PDB file of C-alpha atoms in Angstrom:
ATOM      1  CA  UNK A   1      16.394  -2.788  -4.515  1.00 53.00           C
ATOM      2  CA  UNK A   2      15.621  -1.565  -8.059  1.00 48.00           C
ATOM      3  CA  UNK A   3      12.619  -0.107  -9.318  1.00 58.00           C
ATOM      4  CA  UNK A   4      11.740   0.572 -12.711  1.00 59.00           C
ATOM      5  CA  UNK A   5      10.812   4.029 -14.525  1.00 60.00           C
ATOM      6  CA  UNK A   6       7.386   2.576 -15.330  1.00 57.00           C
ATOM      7  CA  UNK A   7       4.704   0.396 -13.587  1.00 53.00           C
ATOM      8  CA  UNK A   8       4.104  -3.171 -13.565  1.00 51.00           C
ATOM      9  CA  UNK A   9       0.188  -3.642 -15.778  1.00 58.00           C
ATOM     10  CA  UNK A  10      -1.561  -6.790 -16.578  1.00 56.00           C
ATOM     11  CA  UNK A  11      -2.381  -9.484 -14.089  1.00 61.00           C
ATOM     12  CA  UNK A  12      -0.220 -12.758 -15.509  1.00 67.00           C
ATOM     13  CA  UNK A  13       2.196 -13.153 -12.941  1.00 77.00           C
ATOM     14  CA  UNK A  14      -0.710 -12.242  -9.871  1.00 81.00           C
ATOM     15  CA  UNK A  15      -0.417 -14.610  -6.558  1.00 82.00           C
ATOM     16  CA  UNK A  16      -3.981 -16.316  -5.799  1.00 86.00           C
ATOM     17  CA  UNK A  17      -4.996 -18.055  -2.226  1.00 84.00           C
ATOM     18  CA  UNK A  18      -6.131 -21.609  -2.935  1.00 86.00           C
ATOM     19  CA  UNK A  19      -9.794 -20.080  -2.951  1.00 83.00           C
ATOM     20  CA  UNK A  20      -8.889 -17.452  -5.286  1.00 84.00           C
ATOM     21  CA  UNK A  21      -8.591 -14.303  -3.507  1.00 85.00           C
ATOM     22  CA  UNK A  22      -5.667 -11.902  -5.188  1.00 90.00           C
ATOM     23  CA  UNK A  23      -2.992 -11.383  -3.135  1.00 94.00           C
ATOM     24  CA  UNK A  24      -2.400  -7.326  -1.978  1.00 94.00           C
ATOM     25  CA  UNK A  25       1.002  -5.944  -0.883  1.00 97.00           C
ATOM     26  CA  UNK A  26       0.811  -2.736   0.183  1.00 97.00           C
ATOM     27  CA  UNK A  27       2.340  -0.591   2.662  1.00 98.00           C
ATOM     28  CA  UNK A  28       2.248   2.329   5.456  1.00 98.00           C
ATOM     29  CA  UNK A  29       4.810   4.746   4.591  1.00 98.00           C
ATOM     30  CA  UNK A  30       5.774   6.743   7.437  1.00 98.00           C
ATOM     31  CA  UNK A  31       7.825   9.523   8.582  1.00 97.00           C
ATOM     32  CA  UNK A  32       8.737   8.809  12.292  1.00 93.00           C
ATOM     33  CA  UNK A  33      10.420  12.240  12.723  1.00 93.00           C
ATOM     34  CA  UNK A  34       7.555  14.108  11.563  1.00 93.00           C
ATOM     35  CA  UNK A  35       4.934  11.620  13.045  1.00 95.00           C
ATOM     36  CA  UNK A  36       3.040  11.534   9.385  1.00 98.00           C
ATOM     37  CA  UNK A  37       1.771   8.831   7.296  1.00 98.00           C
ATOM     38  CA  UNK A  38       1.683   8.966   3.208  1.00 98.00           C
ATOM     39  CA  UNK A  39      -1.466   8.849   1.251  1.00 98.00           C
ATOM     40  CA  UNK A  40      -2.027   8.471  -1.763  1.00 97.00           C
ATOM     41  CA  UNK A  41      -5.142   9.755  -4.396  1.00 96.00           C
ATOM     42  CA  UNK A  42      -7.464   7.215  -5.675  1.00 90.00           C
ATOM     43  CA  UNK A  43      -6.822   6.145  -9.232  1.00 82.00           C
ATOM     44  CA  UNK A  44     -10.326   5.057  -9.893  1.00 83.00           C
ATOM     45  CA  UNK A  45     -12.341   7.299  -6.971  1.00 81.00           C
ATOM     46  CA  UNK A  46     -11.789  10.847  -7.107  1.00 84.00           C
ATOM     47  CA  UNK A  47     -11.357  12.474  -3.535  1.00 88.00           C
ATOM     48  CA  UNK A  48     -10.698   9.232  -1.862  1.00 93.00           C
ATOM     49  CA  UNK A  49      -7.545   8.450  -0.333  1.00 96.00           C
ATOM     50  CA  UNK A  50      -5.505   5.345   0.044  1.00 96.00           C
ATOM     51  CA  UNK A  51      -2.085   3.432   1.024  1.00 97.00           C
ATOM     52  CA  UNK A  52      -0.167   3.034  -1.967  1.00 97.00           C
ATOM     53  CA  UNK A  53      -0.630  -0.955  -2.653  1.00 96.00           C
ATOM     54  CA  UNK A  54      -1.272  -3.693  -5.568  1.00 93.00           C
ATOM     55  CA  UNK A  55      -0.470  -7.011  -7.084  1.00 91.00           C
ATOM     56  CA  UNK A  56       1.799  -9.281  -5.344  1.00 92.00           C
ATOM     57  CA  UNK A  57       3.428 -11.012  -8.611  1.00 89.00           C
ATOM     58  CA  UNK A  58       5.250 -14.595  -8.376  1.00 88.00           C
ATOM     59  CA  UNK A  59       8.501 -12.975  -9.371  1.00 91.00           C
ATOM     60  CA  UNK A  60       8.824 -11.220  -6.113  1.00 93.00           C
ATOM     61  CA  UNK A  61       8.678 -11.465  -2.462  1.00 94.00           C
ATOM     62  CA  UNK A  62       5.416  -9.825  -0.181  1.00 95.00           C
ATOM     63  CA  UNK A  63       7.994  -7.307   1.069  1.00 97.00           C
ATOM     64  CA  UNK A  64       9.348  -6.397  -2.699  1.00 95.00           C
ATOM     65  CA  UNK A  65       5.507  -6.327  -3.852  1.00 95.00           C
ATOM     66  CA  UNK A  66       4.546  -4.094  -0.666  1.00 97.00           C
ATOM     67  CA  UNK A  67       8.138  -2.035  -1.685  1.00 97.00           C
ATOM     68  CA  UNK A  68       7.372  -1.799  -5.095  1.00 95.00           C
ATOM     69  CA  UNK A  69       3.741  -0.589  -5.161  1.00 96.00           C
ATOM     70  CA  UNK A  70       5.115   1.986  -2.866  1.00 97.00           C
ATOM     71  CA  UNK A  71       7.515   3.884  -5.202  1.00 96.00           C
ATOM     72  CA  UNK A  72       5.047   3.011  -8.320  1.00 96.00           C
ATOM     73  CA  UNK A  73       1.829   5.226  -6.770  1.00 96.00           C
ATOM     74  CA  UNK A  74       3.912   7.202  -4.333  1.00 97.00           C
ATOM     75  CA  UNK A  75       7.402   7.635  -5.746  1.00 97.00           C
ATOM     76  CA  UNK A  76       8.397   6.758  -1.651  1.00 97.00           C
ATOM     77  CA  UNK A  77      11.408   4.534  -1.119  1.00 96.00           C
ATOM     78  CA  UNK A  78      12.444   3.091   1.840  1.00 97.00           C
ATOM     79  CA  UNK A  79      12.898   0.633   4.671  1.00 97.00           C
ATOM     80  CA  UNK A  80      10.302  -2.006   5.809  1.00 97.00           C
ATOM     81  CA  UNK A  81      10.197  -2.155   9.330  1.00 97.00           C
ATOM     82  CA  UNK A  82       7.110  -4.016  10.697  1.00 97.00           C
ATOM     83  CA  UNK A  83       4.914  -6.696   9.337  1.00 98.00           C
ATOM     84  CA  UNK A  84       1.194  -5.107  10.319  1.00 98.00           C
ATOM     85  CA  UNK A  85      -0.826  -8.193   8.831  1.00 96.00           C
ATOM     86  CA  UNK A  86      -3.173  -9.690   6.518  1.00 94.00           C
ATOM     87  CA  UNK A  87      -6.897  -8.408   6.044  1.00 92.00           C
ATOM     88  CA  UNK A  88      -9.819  -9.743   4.076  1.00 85.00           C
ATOM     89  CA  UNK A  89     -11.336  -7.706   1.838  1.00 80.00           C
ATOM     90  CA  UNK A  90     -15.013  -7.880   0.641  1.00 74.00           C
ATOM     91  CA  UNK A  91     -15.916 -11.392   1.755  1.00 69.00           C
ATOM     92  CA  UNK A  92     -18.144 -13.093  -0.644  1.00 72.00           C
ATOM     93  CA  UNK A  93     -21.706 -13.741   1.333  1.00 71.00           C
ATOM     94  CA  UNK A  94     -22.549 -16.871  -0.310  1.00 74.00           C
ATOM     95  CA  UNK A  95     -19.141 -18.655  -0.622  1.00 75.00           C
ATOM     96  CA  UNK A  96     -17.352 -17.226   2.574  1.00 74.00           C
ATOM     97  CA  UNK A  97     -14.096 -16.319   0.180  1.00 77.00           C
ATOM     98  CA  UNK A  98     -12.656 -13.071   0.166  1.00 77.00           C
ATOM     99  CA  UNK A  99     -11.861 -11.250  -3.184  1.00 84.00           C
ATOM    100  CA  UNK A 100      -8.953  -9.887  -2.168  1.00 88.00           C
ATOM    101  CA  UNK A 101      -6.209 -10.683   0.813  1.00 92.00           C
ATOM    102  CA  UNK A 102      -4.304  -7.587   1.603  1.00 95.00           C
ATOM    103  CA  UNK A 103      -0.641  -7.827   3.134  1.00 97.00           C
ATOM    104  CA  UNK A 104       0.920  -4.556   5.010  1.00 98.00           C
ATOM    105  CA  UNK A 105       4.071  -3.652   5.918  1.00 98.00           C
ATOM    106  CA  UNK A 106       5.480  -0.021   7.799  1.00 98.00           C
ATOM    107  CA  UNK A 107       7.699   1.711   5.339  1.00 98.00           C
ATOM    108  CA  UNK A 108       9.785   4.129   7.067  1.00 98.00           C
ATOM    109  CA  UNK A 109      10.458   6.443   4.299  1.00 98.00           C
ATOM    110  CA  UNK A 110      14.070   7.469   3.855  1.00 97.00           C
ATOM    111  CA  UNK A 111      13.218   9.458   0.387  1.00 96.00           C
ATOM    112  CA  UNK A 112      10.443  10.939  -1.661  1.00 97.00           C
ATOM    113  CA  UNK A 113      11.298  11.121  -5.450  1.00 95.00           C
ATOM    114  CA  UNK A 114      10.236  13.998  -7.443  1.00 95.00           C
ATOM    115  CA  UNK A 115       9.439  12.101 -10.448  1.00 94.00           C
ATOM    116  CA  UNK A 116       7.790   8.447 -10.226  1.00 93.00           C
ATOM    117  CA  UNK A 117       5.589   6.436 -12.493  1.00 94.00           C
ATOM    118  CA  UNK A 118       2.581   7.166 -11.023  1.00 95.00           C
ATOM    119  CA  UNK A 119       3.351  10.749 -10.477  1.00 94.00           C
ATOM    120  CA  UNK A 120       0.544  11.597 -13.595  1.00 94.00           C
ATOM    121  CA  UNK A 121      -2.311   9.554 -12.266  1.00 93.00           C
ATOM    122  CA  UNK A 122      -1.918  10.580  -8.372  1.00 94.00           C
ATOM    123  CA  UNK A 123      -1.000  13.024  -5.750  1.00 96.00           C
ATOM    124  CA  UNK A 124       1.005  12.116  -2.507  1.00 97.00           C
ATOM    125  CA  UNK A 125       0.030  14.286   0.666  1.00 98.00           C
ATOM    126  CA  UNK A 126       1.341  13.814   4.247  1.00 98.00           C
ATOM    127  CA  UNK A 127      -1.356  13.556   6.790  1.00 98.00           C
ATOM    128  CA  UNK A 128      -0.553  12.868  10.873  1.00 97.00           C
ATOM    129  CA  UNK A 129      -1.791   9.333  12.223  1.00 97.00           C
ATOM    130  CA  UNK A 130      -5.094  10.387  12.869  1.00 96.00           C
ATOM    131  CA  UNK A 131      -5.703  12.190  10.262  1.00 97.00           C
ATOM    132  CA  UNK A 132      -4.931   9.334   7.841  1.00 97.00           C
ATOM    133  CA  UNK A 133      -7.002   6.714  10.169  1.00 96.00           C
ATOM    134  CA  UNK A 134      -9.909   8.818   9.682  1.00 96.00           C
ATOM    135  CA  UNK A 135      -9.403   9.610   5.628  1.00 96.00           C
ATOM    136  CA  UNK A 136      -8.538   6.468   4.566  1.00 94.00           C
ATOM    137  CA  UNK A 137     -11.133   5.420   2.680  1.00 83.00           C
ATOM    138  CA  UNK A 138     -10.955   1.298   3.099  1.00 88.00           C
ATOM    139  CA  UNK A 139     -11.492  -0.608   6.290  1.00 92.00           C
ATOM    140  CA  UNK A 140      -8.323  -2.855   5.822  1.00 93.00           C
ATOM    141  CA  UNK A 141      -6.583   0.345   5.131  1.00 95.00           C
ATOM    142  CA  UNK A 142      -7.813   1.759   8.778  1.00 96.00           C
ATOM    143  CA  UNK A 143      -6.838  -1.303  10.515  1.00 96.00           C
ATOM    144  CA  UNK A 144      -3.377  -1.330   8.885  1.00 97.00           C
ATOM    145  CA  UNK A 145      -2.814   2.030   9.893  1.00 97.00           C
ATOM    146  CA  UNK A 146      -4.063   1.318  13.387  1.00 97.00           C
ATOM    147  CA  UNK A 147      -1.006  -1.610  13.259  1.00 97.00           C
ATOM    148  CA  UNK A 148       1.957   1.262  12.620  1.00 97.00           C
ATOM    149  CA  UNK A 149       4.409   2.515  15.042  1.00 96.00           C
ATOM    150  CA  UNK A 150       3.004   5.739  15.259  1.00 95.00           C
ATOM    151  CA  UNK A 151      -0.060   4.112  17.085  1.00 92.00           C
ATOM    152  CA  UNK A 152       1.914   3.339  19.561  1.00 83.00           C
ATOM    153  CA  UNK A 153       3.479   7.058  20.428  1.00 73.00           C
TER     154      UNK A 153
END
């Protein structure tokens, strides 16, 4: 698969639910030797961290979206290896209606590139499974995390 030099902007080609919720690909990347999970810094939230993740567009599959967000904020490319669900995120009160469906997949990294096009706006850090469960600072991010392999070891 090939990823551009720049990131995808704008939010023309975005995938909706039929009740409007966006559509979120994102994924875990993880390092199975090393037992270590890839975060990401917060573009809008200083000192948070999150996956990497962002529009799934109609030109592309969940997988690509999930693949492509990944080497946009993180500069990580890899494999997908595990579908680790869907998660509603910040259900509207009155209507029921999520704003946003997030999608997940594991991402066993194969290579980290030292020059990505997000590499200005964030920093990438490895953290071990529990560490990155406890930082991550979303609750579909936590329960996506909580999906991975490295739960399991």
């Amino acid at each position: 698969m090939f990823f551009g030099k720049t990131a995808r902007t704008g939010r023309q080609k975005q995938e909706y639910s039929e009740d409007g919720a966006r559509y979120v690909a994102g994924c875990v990347p993880v390092d199975k030797h090393g037992k270590r999970i890839l975060l990401v810094s917060s573009s809008k939230n200083e000192g948070e961290w999150v996956l990497p993740k962002g529009g799934w567009e109609n030109d592309e599959s969940e997988e690509e979206a999930a693949a492509r967000e990944t080497w946009e904020e993180a500069g990580a490319v890899g494999k997908i290896t595990a579908h680790l669900g869907e998660y509603d995120h910040k259900l509207n009160k009155r209507t029921g209606v999520p704003d946003s469906i997030f999608i997940f997949f594991e991402l066993e990294v194969q290579r980290l590139e030292d020059k990505w096009p997000e590499m200005k706006k964030r920093e990438r850090r490895w953290f071990s499974f529990e560490e990155a469960r406890a930082i991550a600072s979303k609750k579909v991010m936590r329960k996506a995390i909580e999906q991975c392999s490295l739960a399991y070891e």
